[in-house]
Coordinates of C-alpha atoms in Angstrom, one line a residue:
Chain A
Q1 CA -58.0 -39.9 -24.3
V2 CA -60.5 -42.2 -26.0
Q3 CA -61.5 -41.4 -29.6
L4 CA -64.2 -43.0 -31.7
Q5 CA -64.5 -42.6 -35.5
E6 CA -67.4 -43.8 -37.6
S7 CA -66.9 -44.8 -41.2
G8 CA -69.2 -46.2 -44.0
P9 CA -71.1 -45.3 -47.0
G10 CA -73.1 -42.1 -47.0
L11 CA -75.7 -43.0 -49.6
L12 CA -77.7 -46.2 -49.9
K13 CA -80.8 -47.2 -51.9
P14 CA -83.9 -48.6 -50.3
S15 CA -83.7 -52.3 -49.4
Q16 CA -79.9 -52.2 -49.2
T17 CA -77.8 -53.1 -46.2
L18 CA -76.1 -50.4 -44.1
S19 CA -72.7 -51.3 -42.7
L20 CA -70.8 -48.9 -40.4
T21 CA -67.6 -49.3 -38.5
C22 CA -66.6 -47.5 -35.4
N23 CA -62.8 -47.4 -34.9
V24 CA -61.7 -46.9 -31.3
S25 CA -58.4 -45.5 -30.1
G26 CA -57.3 -44.7 -26.5
A27 CA -59.4 -47.5 -25.1
S28 CA -59.8 -51.2 -25.7
V29 CA -63.1 -52.7 -26.8
S30 CA -61.9 -55.8 -24.9
S31 CA -62.2 -53.9 -21.6
G32 CA -64.9 -55.1 -19.3
S33 CA -65.4 -51.6 -18.1
Y34 CA -67.4 -50.5 -21.1
Y35 CA -70.2 -51.2 -23.5
W36 CA -70.2 -49.9 -27.1
S37 CA -73.3 -48.4 -28.6
W38 CA -74.8 -47.1 -31.8
L39 CA -77.2 -44.2 -31.8
R40 CA -78.8 -42.1 -34.6
Q41 CA -80.4 -38.7 -35.1
P42 CA -82.5 -37.8 -38.0
A43 CA -82.1 -34.2 -39.1
G44 CA -83.6 -31.8 -36.7
K45 CA -84.8 -34.5 -34.4
G46 CA -83.8 -36.2 -31.2
L47 CA -81.5 -39.0 -30.3
E48 CA -82.4 -42.7 -30.8
W49 CA -80.4 -45.5 -29.3
L50 CA -80.1 -48.5 -31.6
G51 CA -78.1 -51.1 -29.7
R52 CA -74.9 -52.0 -27.8
I53 CA -72.4 -54.7 -27.4
Y54 CA -70.2 -55.9 -24.5
T55 CA -66.7 -57.3 -24.7
S56 CA -68.2 -60.8 -24.3
G57 CA -70.1 -60.4 -27.4
I58 CA -73.5 -60.0 -25.6
T59 CA -75.7 -57.5 -27.5
N60 CA -78.9 -55.5 -26.7
Y61 CA -81.0 -54.1 -29.4
S62 CA -83.8 -51.6 -29.6
P63 CA -87.0 -53.6 -30.0
S64 CA -88.0 -51.5 -33.0
L65 CA -84.9 -52.5 -34.9
K66 CA -84.1 -55.9 -33.5
S67 CA -85.1 -57.8 -36.6
R68 CA -82.9 -55.8 -38.9
L69 CA -79.9 -54.9 -36.7
T70 CA -76.6 -56.7 -35.9
I71 CA -73.8 -55.2 -33.9
S72 CA -70.5 -57.0 -33.8
L73 CA -67.1 -56.5 -32.2
D74 CA -63.5 -57.1 -33.5
T75 CA -61.2 -57.1 -30.6
S76 CA -58.1 -57.8 -32.7
K77 CA -58.5 -54.5 -34.6
N78 CA -60.3 -52.7 -31.8
F79 CA -63.5 -51.7 -33.6
F80 CA -67.1 -52.5 -33.6
S81 CA -69.7 -52.5 -36.3
L82 CA -73.3 -52.0 -37.2
R83 CA -75.3 -53.8 -39.9
L84 CA -78.8 -52.7 -40.7
T85 CA -80.7 -54.5 -43.3
S86 CA -83.5 -53.5 -45.6
V87 CA -83.1 -49.8 -45.1
T88 CA -85.7 -47.3 -46.0
A89 CA -85.9 -43.5 -46.1
T90 CA -86.8 -43.5 -42.4
D91 CA -83.3 -44.8 -41.7
T92 CA -81.8 -41.6 -43.0
A93 CA -79.9 -40.0 -40.1
V94 CA -76.6 -39.1 -38.6
Y95 CA -75.3 -42.3 -37.0
Y96 CA -73.1 -42.0 -33.9
C97 CA -71.0 -44.6 -32.2
A98 CA -70.5 -44.1 -28.4
R99 CA -69.0 -45.6 -25.3
D100 CA -71.1 -46.5 -22.3
M101 CA -69.1 -46.1 -19.2
Y102 CA -69.9 -46.9 -15.6
Y103 CA -69.7 -44.1 -13.1
D104 CA -69.5 -44.9 -9.4
S105 CA -69.9 -48.5 -10.4
R106 CA -73.6 -47.8 -10.8
Y107 CA -74.5 -45.3 -13.5
L108 CA -74.0 -46.2 -17.2
A109 CA -73.8 -43.1 -19.4
F110 CA -72.5 -42.2 -22.9
D111 CA -69.3 -40.5 -22.0
S112 CA -67.5 -40.5 -25.4
W113 CA -69.0 -40.2 -28.9
G114 CA -67.8 -40.3 -32.4
Q115 CA -68.3 -37.2 -34.6
G116 CA -71.2 -38.9 -36.4
T117 CA -71.7 -39.9 -40.0
L118 CA -74.6 -38.9 -42.2
V119 CA -76.3 -41.8 -43.9
T120 CA -78.9 -41.0 -46.6
V121 CA -81.3 -43.6 -48.0
S122 CA -82.7 -42.5 -51.4
S123 CA -83.6 -44.0 -54.7
Chain B
D1 CA -91.8 -47.7 -21.0
I2 CA -90.4 -44.7 -19.2
Q3 CA -90.9 -41.4 -21.1
L4 CA -89.0 -38.2 -20.5
T5 CA -90.6 -34.8 -21.2
Q6 CA -88.5 -31.7 -21.3
S7 CA -89.7 -28.2 -20.9
P8 CA -89.5 -25.8 -22.5
S9 CA -88.7 -27.1 -26.0
F10 CA -87.3 -23.7 -26.9
L11 CA -85.7 -21.1 -24.7
S12 CA -84.3 -17.7 -25.6
A13 CA -81.9 -16.0 -23.2
S14 CA -79.1 -13.5 -23.0
V15 CA -75.4 -13.9 -22.0
G16 CA -75.2 -13.7 -18.3
D17 CA -78.7 -15.0 -17.6
R18 CA -79.5 -17.9 -15.4
V19 CA -81.7 -20.5 -17.1
T20 CA -83.3 -23.7 -16.0
I21 CA -84.5 -26.7 -18.1
T22 CA -86.8 -29.4 -16.6
C23 CA -87.1 -33.0 -17.4
R24 CA -90.1 -35.0 -16.2
A25 CA -90.1 -38.8 -16.1
S26 CA -93.3 -40.8 -16.5
H27 CA -92.3 -43.0 -13.6
D28 CA -90.0 -42.8 -10.6
I29 CA -86.4 -43.2 -11.9
S30 CA -84.6 -42.3 -8.6
N31 CA -81.6 -40.3 -9.7
Y32 CA -80.8 -42.4 -12.9
L33 CA -80.6 -39.3 -15.2
A34 CA -78.1 -37.7 -17.3
W35 CA -77.9 -34.4 -19.2
Y36 CA -76.2 -33.9 -22.5
Q37 CA -75.3 -30.8 -24.5
Q38 CA -75.3 -30.8 -28.3
K39 CA -74.1 -28.1 -30.6
P40 CA -75.0 -27.9 -34.2
G41 CA -73.2 -30.5 -36.3
K42 CA -71.5 -32.0 -33.3
A43 CA -72.0 -35.1 -31.2
P44 CA -73.7 -34.8 -27.8
K45 CA -71.5 -34.1 -24.8
L46 CA -72.1 -35.6 -21.3
L47 CA -72.6 -32.8 -18.8
I48 CA -74.2 -34.5 -15.7
Y49 CA -74.9 -38.0 -14.6
A50 CA -76.7 -39.4 -11.5
A51 CA -78.9 -36.3 -11.8
S52 CA -76.5 -34.0 -10.1
T53 CA -72.9 -35.2 -10.6
L54 CA -70.9 -33.0 -12.9
Q55 CA -68.8 -34.8 -15.5
S56 CA -65.1 -34.1 -15.3
G57 CA -64.2 -30.9 -17.1
V58 CA -67.7 -29.4 -17.2
P59 CA -67.8 -25.8 -16.0
S60 CA -69.3 -25.4 -12.5
R61 CA -71.9 -23.0 -13.9
F62 CA -73.8 -26.1 -14.8
S63 CA -75.7 -27.9 -12.2
G64 CA -78.3 -30.6 -12.0
S65 CA -80.9 -31.5 -9.3
G66 CA -83.9 -33.6 -8.7
S67 CA -84.9 -37.1 -8.0
G68 CA -87.9 -39.4 -8.7
T69 CA -89.8 -37.9 -11.5
D70 CA -88.7 -34.2 -11.7
F71 CA -85.3 -33.0 -12.6
T72 CA -83.7 -29.7 -13.4
L73 CA -80.6 -28.6 -15.4
A74 CA -79.5 -25.1 -14.4
I75 CA -76.9 -22.8 -16.0
S76 CA -76.0 -20.1 -13.6
S77 CA -74.5 -17.4 -15.9
L78 CA -74.9 -18.2 -19.6
Q79 CA -71.8 -17.9 -21.8
R80 CA -71.9 -17.7 -25.5
E81 CA -70.7 -21.3 -25.9
D82 CA -73.6 -22.6 -23.9
F83 CA -76.1 -21.9 -26.6
A84 CA -77.0 -25.4 -27.7
T85 CA -79.6 -28.1 -27.5
Y86 CA -79.8 -30.0 -24.2
Y87 CA -81.1 -33.5 -23.8
C88 CA -82.0 -35.6 -20.7
Q89 CA -81.6 -39.3 -20.7
K90 CA -82.7 -42.1 -18.4
L91 CA -79.7 -44.2 -17.4
N92 CA -79.3 -48.0 -17.1
T93 CA -82.4 -48.7 -19.2
Y94 CA -82.4 -50.3 -22.6
P95 CA -83.5 -48.9 -24.8
P96 CA -82.4 -45.7 -23.0
P97 CA -85.1 -43.0 -23.4
F98 CA -84.1 -39.4 -24.2
G99 CA -86.1 -36.3 -23.7
Q100 CA -87.1 -34.5 -26.9
G101 CA -84.5 -31.7 -26.3
T102 CA -84.5 -28.1 -25.3
R103 CA -83.0 -25.7 -27.8
L104 CA -81.3 -22.7 -26.0
E105 CA -80.8 -19.7 -28.3
I106 CA -79.4 -16.2 -27.9
K107 CA -82.0 -13.5 -27.4

């Protein structure tokens, strides 16, 4: 059974860089069957997809964050990471890592999620 | 960009009730739709993909229907553990849009 676990600092100051890691067990980030995504959810609000990475290293980013966001993959240690620069209070949210899995070779859905980690940006 | 609008935003029901939640897409999305359940303090859980296919392990009281622009999530007989927030999501689109959520609470 796949498990994802986010880790990283819970508190940052404005203008700092957020770095989060998602450790994956029970599945290989090298597998060509999956994409690996980051999403976030501000308190009391809905879900926002941030970006994803494929085993080849190809990435897709949300247009609203593309200039500040980098997602990378470490196949040797089986984890993937998020780096978000120049954070502001609007980046305060619970951050989730998730696996995108193909169903019926056609439908790509988030089938497994980490428990989430709260990131607060405050001076 | 495709937008998803859920209704209602808030729903109050009793154990044993049948409830339905709708998700309307701004454009035809065929059956590229998923439903997720999220409980307070927890990550979302995939319930349904391809509009009507139940994810493995999800109770059969959950069902999904629809195609094109109008979709429905139904829960046939509410159990206490079903009280949560539900989100629809357009599949295979980046960025993948989510509905704003429907909060289902105990009456």
